[in-house]
Short mmCIF file of C-alpha atoms in Angstrom, two decimals:
data_model
loop_
_atom_site.label_atom_id
_atom_site.label_comp_id
_atom_site.label_asym_id
_atom_site.label_seq_id
_atom_site.Cartn_x
_atom_site.Cartn_y
_atom_site.Cartn_z
CA UNK A 10 -62.17 7.95 51.18
CA UNK A 11 -64.58 4.97 51.62
CA UNK A 12 -63.40 2.16 52.65
CA UNK A 13 -61.92 -0.66 49.93
CA UNK A 14 -61.76 -4.00 50.04
CA UNK A 15 -61.17 -7.12 47.83
CA UNK A 16 -62.66 -10.63 47.88
CA UNK A 17 -62.97 -13.68 45.52
CA UNK A 18 -66.27 -15.10 47.02
CA UNK A 19 -69.30 -15.24 45.32
CA UNK A 20 -70.50 -11.52 45.01
CA UNK A 21 -74.46 -12.99 45.18
CA UNK A 22 -73.51 -13.87 48.53
CA UNK A 23 -71.88 -11.14 49.90
CA UNK A 24 -73.91 -8.70 52.39
CA UNK A 25 -74.08 -4.78 51.28
CA UNK A 26 -76.55 -2.13 50.12
CA UNK A 27 -76.08 -3.10 46.74
CA UNK A 28 -74.26 -5.33 44.50
CA UNK A 29 -73.39 -3.58 41.72
CA UNK A 30 -73.14 -6.02 37.85
CA UNK A 31 -71.71 -4.96 34.25
CA UNK A 32 -73.43 -4.94 31.20
CA UNK A 33 -72.12 -4.97 27.64
CA UNK A 34 -73.74 -5.34 24.05
CA UNK A 35 -72.48 -8.75 22.82
CA UNK A 36 -74.06 -9.72 19.38
CA UNK A 37 -76.62 -6.60 19.79
CA UNK A 38 -78.06 -7.14 23.43
CA UNK A 39 -77.38 -6.01 26.24
CA UNK A 40 -76.26 -9.27 28.44
CA UNK A 41 -75.57 -8.99 32.08
CA UNK A 42 -71.49 -9.36 33.02
CA UNK A 43 -69.02 -9.84 36.20
CA UNK A 44 -65.94 -11.58 37.25
CA UNK A 45 -65.98 -15.38 36.92
CA UNK A 46 -67.63 -16.02 40.28
CA UNK A 47 -70.76 -14.18 39.46
CA UNK A 48 -73.20 -16.18 38.40
CA UNK A 49 -75.38 -14.12 35.70
CA UNK A 50 -77.86 -16.89 35.19
CA UNK A 51 -79.62 -15.57 38.39
CA UNK A 52 -80.38 -12.08 35.87
CA UNK A 53 -81.31 -14.88 33.33
CA UNK A 54 -85.41 -13.55 34.30
CA UNK A 55 -85.00 -10.57 33.99
CA UNK A 56 -86.17 -8.37 30.37
CA UNK A 57 -83.06 -5.85 30.43
CA UNK A 58 -85.12 -3.70 27.75
CA UNK A 59 -87.78 -3.51 29.56
CA UNK A 60 -85.93 -2.00 32.74
CA UNK A 61 -84.46 0.43 30.67
CA UNK A 62 -81.70 -0.84 30.90
CA UNK A 63 -78.68 -0.83 28.33
CA UNK A 64 -75.28 -1.32 27.55
CA UNK A 65 -74.45 2.21 27.24
CA UNK A 66 -71.98 4.07 29.09
CA UNK A 67 -73.01 6.23 31.44
CA UNK A 68 -76.69 3.53 31.71
CA UNK A 69 -77.29 3.35 35.56
CA UNK A 70 -80.31 1.57 36.43
CA UNK A 71 -80.63 0.08 39.91
CA UNK A 72 -83.72 -2.30 40.82
CA UNK A 73 -85.06 -4.73 43.52
CA UNK A 74 -82.95 -7.62 43.76
CA UNK A 75 -84.29 -11.08 42.04
CA UNK A 76 -84.04 -14.25 43.83
CA UNK A 77 -80.93 -15.81 44.69
CA UNK A 78 -79.20 -13.03 45.22
CA UNK A 79 -78.35 -11.18 49.32
CA UNK A 80 -77.77 -7.85 48.17
CA UNK A 81 -81.37 -6.26 47.94
CA UNK A 82 -80.73 -4.18 45.35
CA UNK A 83 -78.72 -5.10 41.57
CA UNK A 84 -77.23 -1.98 40.08
CA UNK A 85 -76.88 -2.92 36.23
CA UNK A 86 -74.13 -0.19 34.74
CA UNK A 87 -73.29 -0.23 30.97
CA UNK A 88 -69.72 -0.42 30.04
CA UNK A 89 -70.45 1.12 26.55
CA UNK A 90 -67.49 1.04 24.34
CA UNK A 91 -63.71 1.18 25.08
CA UNK A 92 -62.08 4.02 22.34
CA UNK A 93 -59.97 4.23 25.53
CA UNK A 94 -59.00 1.32 25.97
CA UNK A 95 -60.58 -1.87 28.83
CA UNK A 96 -59.37 -0.48 31.74
CA UNK A 97 -60.95 3.17 31.43
CA UNK A 98 -63.83 1.04 30.54
CA UNK A 99 -64.35 -0.08 33.62
CA UNK A 100 -63.10 2.65 35.61
CA UNK A 101 -66.02 4.90 33.79
CA UNK A 102 -68.31 2.34 34.40
CA UNK A 103 -67.30 1.69 38.23
CA UNK A 104 -67.50 5.01 38.91
CA UNK A 105 -70.96 5.83 37.23
CA UNK A 106 -72.55 3.41 39.12
CA UNK A 107 -71.02 4.50 42.81
CA UNK A 108 -71.76 7.87 42.72
CA UNK A 109 -75.29 6.96 42.42
CA UNK A 110 -74.98 5.52 45.70
CA UNK A 111 -75.62 7.80 48.23
CA UNK A 112 -76.81 6.96 51.22
CA UNK A 113 -76.07 3.02 50.43
CA UNK A 114 -72.94 2.13 53.06
CA UNK A 115 -72.04 -0.48 51.18
CA UNK A 116 -71.59 -1.75 47.75
CA UNK A 117 -69.88 -4.56 45.74
CA UNK A 118 -68.76 -4.66 41.78
CA UNK A 119 -68.56 -7.50 40.56
CA UNK A 120 -67.08 -6.39 37.06
CA UNK A 121 -65.85 -8.41 34.36
CA UNK A 122 -61.91 -8.01 35.39
CA UNK A 123 -59.52 -10.11 33.58
CA UNK A 124 -56.27 -9.14 34.52
CA UNK A 125 -54.53 -7.05 37.36
CA UNK A 126 -54.85 -4.10 36.09
CA UNK A 127 -58.23 -4.22 35.26
CA UNK A 128 -59.34 -4.61 38.95
CA UNK A 129 -57.11 -1.45 40.10
CA UNK A 130 -58.87 0.56 37.36
CA UNK A 131 -61.94 -0.50 38.91
CA UNK A 132 -61.32 0.23 41.79
CA UNK A 133 -59.86 3.72 41.15
CA UNK A 134 -63.24 4.35 39.28
CA UNK A 135 -65.03 3.69 42.63
CA UNK A 136 -63.43 5.08 44.44
CA UNK A 137 -63.04 8.50 42.87
CA UNK A 138 -67.53 7.82 42.25
CA UNK A 139 -67.79 7.83 46.38
CA UNK A 140 -67.36 11.50 47.10
CA UNK A 141 -69.75 14.08 48.41
CA UNK A 142 -69.23 18.04 49.44
CA UNK A 143 -70.94 19.50 52.15
CA UNK A 144 -69.36 22.05 53.62
CA UNK A 145 -71.85 25.12 53.03
CA UNK A 146 -74.86 22.61 53.67
CA UNK A 147 -76.90 23.33 57.08
CA UNK A 148 -79.97 21.63 58.23
CA UNK A 149 -81.05 17.89 57.03
CA UNK A 150 -79.07 18.73 53.80
CA UNK A 151 -76.19 18.58 56.21
CA UNK A 152 -76.01 14.78 56.45
CA UNK A 153 -78.07 13.70 53.32
CA UNK A 154 -76.19 12.48 50.50
CA UNK A 155 -73.38 10.94 52.23
CA UNK A 156 -71.14 8.57 49.54
CA UNK A 157 -70.61 4.93 50.05
CA UNK A 158 -68.52 4.25 52.45
CA UNK A 159 -67.44 0.53 51.82
CA UNK A 160 -66.13 -1.08 48.84
CA UNK A 161 -66.18 -4.29 48.01
CA UNK A 162 -64.75 -5.64 45.18
CA UNK A 163 -65.74 -9.40 43.60
CA UNK A 164 -62.79 -10.79 41.64
CA UNK A 165 -61.13 -14.00 41.64
CA UNK A 166 -57.67 -12.43 41.26
CA UNK A 167 -58.63 -10.81 45.03
CA UNK A 168 -55.25 -12.25 45.92
CA UNK A 169 -53.07 -11.19 43.63
CA UNK A 170 -50.08 -9.17 45.28
CA UNK A 171 -50.70 -6.80 42.32
CA UNK A 172 -53.93 -6.12 43.43
CA UNK A 173 -53.24 -5.13 47.75
CA UNK A 174 -49.88 -3.05 45.79
CA UNK A 175 -52.38 -1.42 43.55
CA UNK A 176 -54.99 -0.52 46.16
CA UNK A 177 -52.51 1.30 48.45
CA UNK A 178 -52.18 3.20 44.88
CA UNK A 179 -55.72 3.95 44.67
CA UNK A 180 -56.22 5.02 48.27
CA UNK A 181 -53.45 8.12 47.69
CA UNK A 182 -55.14 8.90 44.25
CA UNK A 183 -58.85 8.85 46.15
CA UNK A 184 -57.57 11.15 48.62
CA UNK A 185 -55.55 13.71 46.19
CA UNK A 186 -58.33 13.56 43.85
CA UNK A 187 -61.06 14.13 46.36
CA UNK A 188 -58.52 16.92 48.40
CA UNK A 189 -58.51 18.33 44.91
CA UNK A 190 -62.21 18.33 44.58
CA UNK A 191 -62.57 19.91 47.52
CA UNK A 192 -60.73 22.93 46.47
CA UNK A 193 -62.50 23.59 43.40
CA UNK A 194 -65.52 23.87 45.40
CA UNK A 195 -64.71 26.09 48.14
CA UNK A 196 -65.71 29.46 48.08
CA UNK A 197 -63.52 32.34 47.41
CA UNK A 198 -64.26 34.07 50.51
CA UNK A 199 -63.18 30.65 52.15
CA UNK A 200 -60.14 29.48 49.49
CA UNK A 201 -57.98 33.04 49.25
CA UNK A 202 -53.80 32.86 48.10
CA UNK A 203 -53.31 32.78 51.81
CA UNK A 204 -55.17 30.23 53.25
CA UNK A 205 -54.71 27.72 49.91
CA UNK A 206 -50.45 28.27 50.80
CA UNK A 207 -51.64 27.44 54.51
CA UNK A 208 -53.09 24.07 52.89
CA UNK A 209 -49.95 23.77 51.15
CA UNK A 210 -48.23 23.60 54.54
CA UNK A 211 -50.59 21.36 56.04
CA UNK A 212 -50.40 19.09 53.62
CA UNK A 213 -46.73 18.88 53.13
CA UNK A 214 -46.04 18.07 56.98
CA UNK A 215 -43.71 14.96 56.87
CA UNK A 216 -42.92 14.65 53.03
CA UNK A 217 -39.80 16.31 53.00
CA UNK A 218 -41.28 19.15 50.59
CA UNK A 219 -40.04 22.76 51.76
CA UNK A 220 -42.57 25.17 51.92
CA UNK A 221 -42.01 28.60 51.34
CA UNK A 222 -45.05 31.20 51.45
#
């Protein structure tokens, strides 16, 4: 599970392998959006359409950072529409961006979170996106495609108590989801009834849950 931190600092000044910003459809035009701490004017000189950047969900485009951005790469992630609510919109945008950043050590995410719940949703999506399964890979493939190891979310709400509480919940969810994905990806000769039972027994240690096999 990736290390997760929060900051209220200007995202443009933060050192990381990449900076992720949002793209929203405003009056029919793809527009860069982010938290209040993001100076979107830094991207004013970019022709988003020519670069293939749009506000559609799952549209992720990365380019060399323009002047004024500390991170060497800027990643634009489309927010899309929000049929399932604002939180799911942000969760999906963050996850889509982070999932593409294999072999990037760290990332700063600057998406437009207005509420603590929005920040938690971004943290969830980013954490879910930082996953890779390499159990059966050998040679160079065994160490290639590493998921993002450090995620820093830039938001003016960074010091809100709800964000800290939410981070603990996100860490638990991300660990559980990653563990479930590992089970789904495991080969039948490795994950058979007896081994599955042993995994359940191991995971239940210290929880007070009794396992009978």
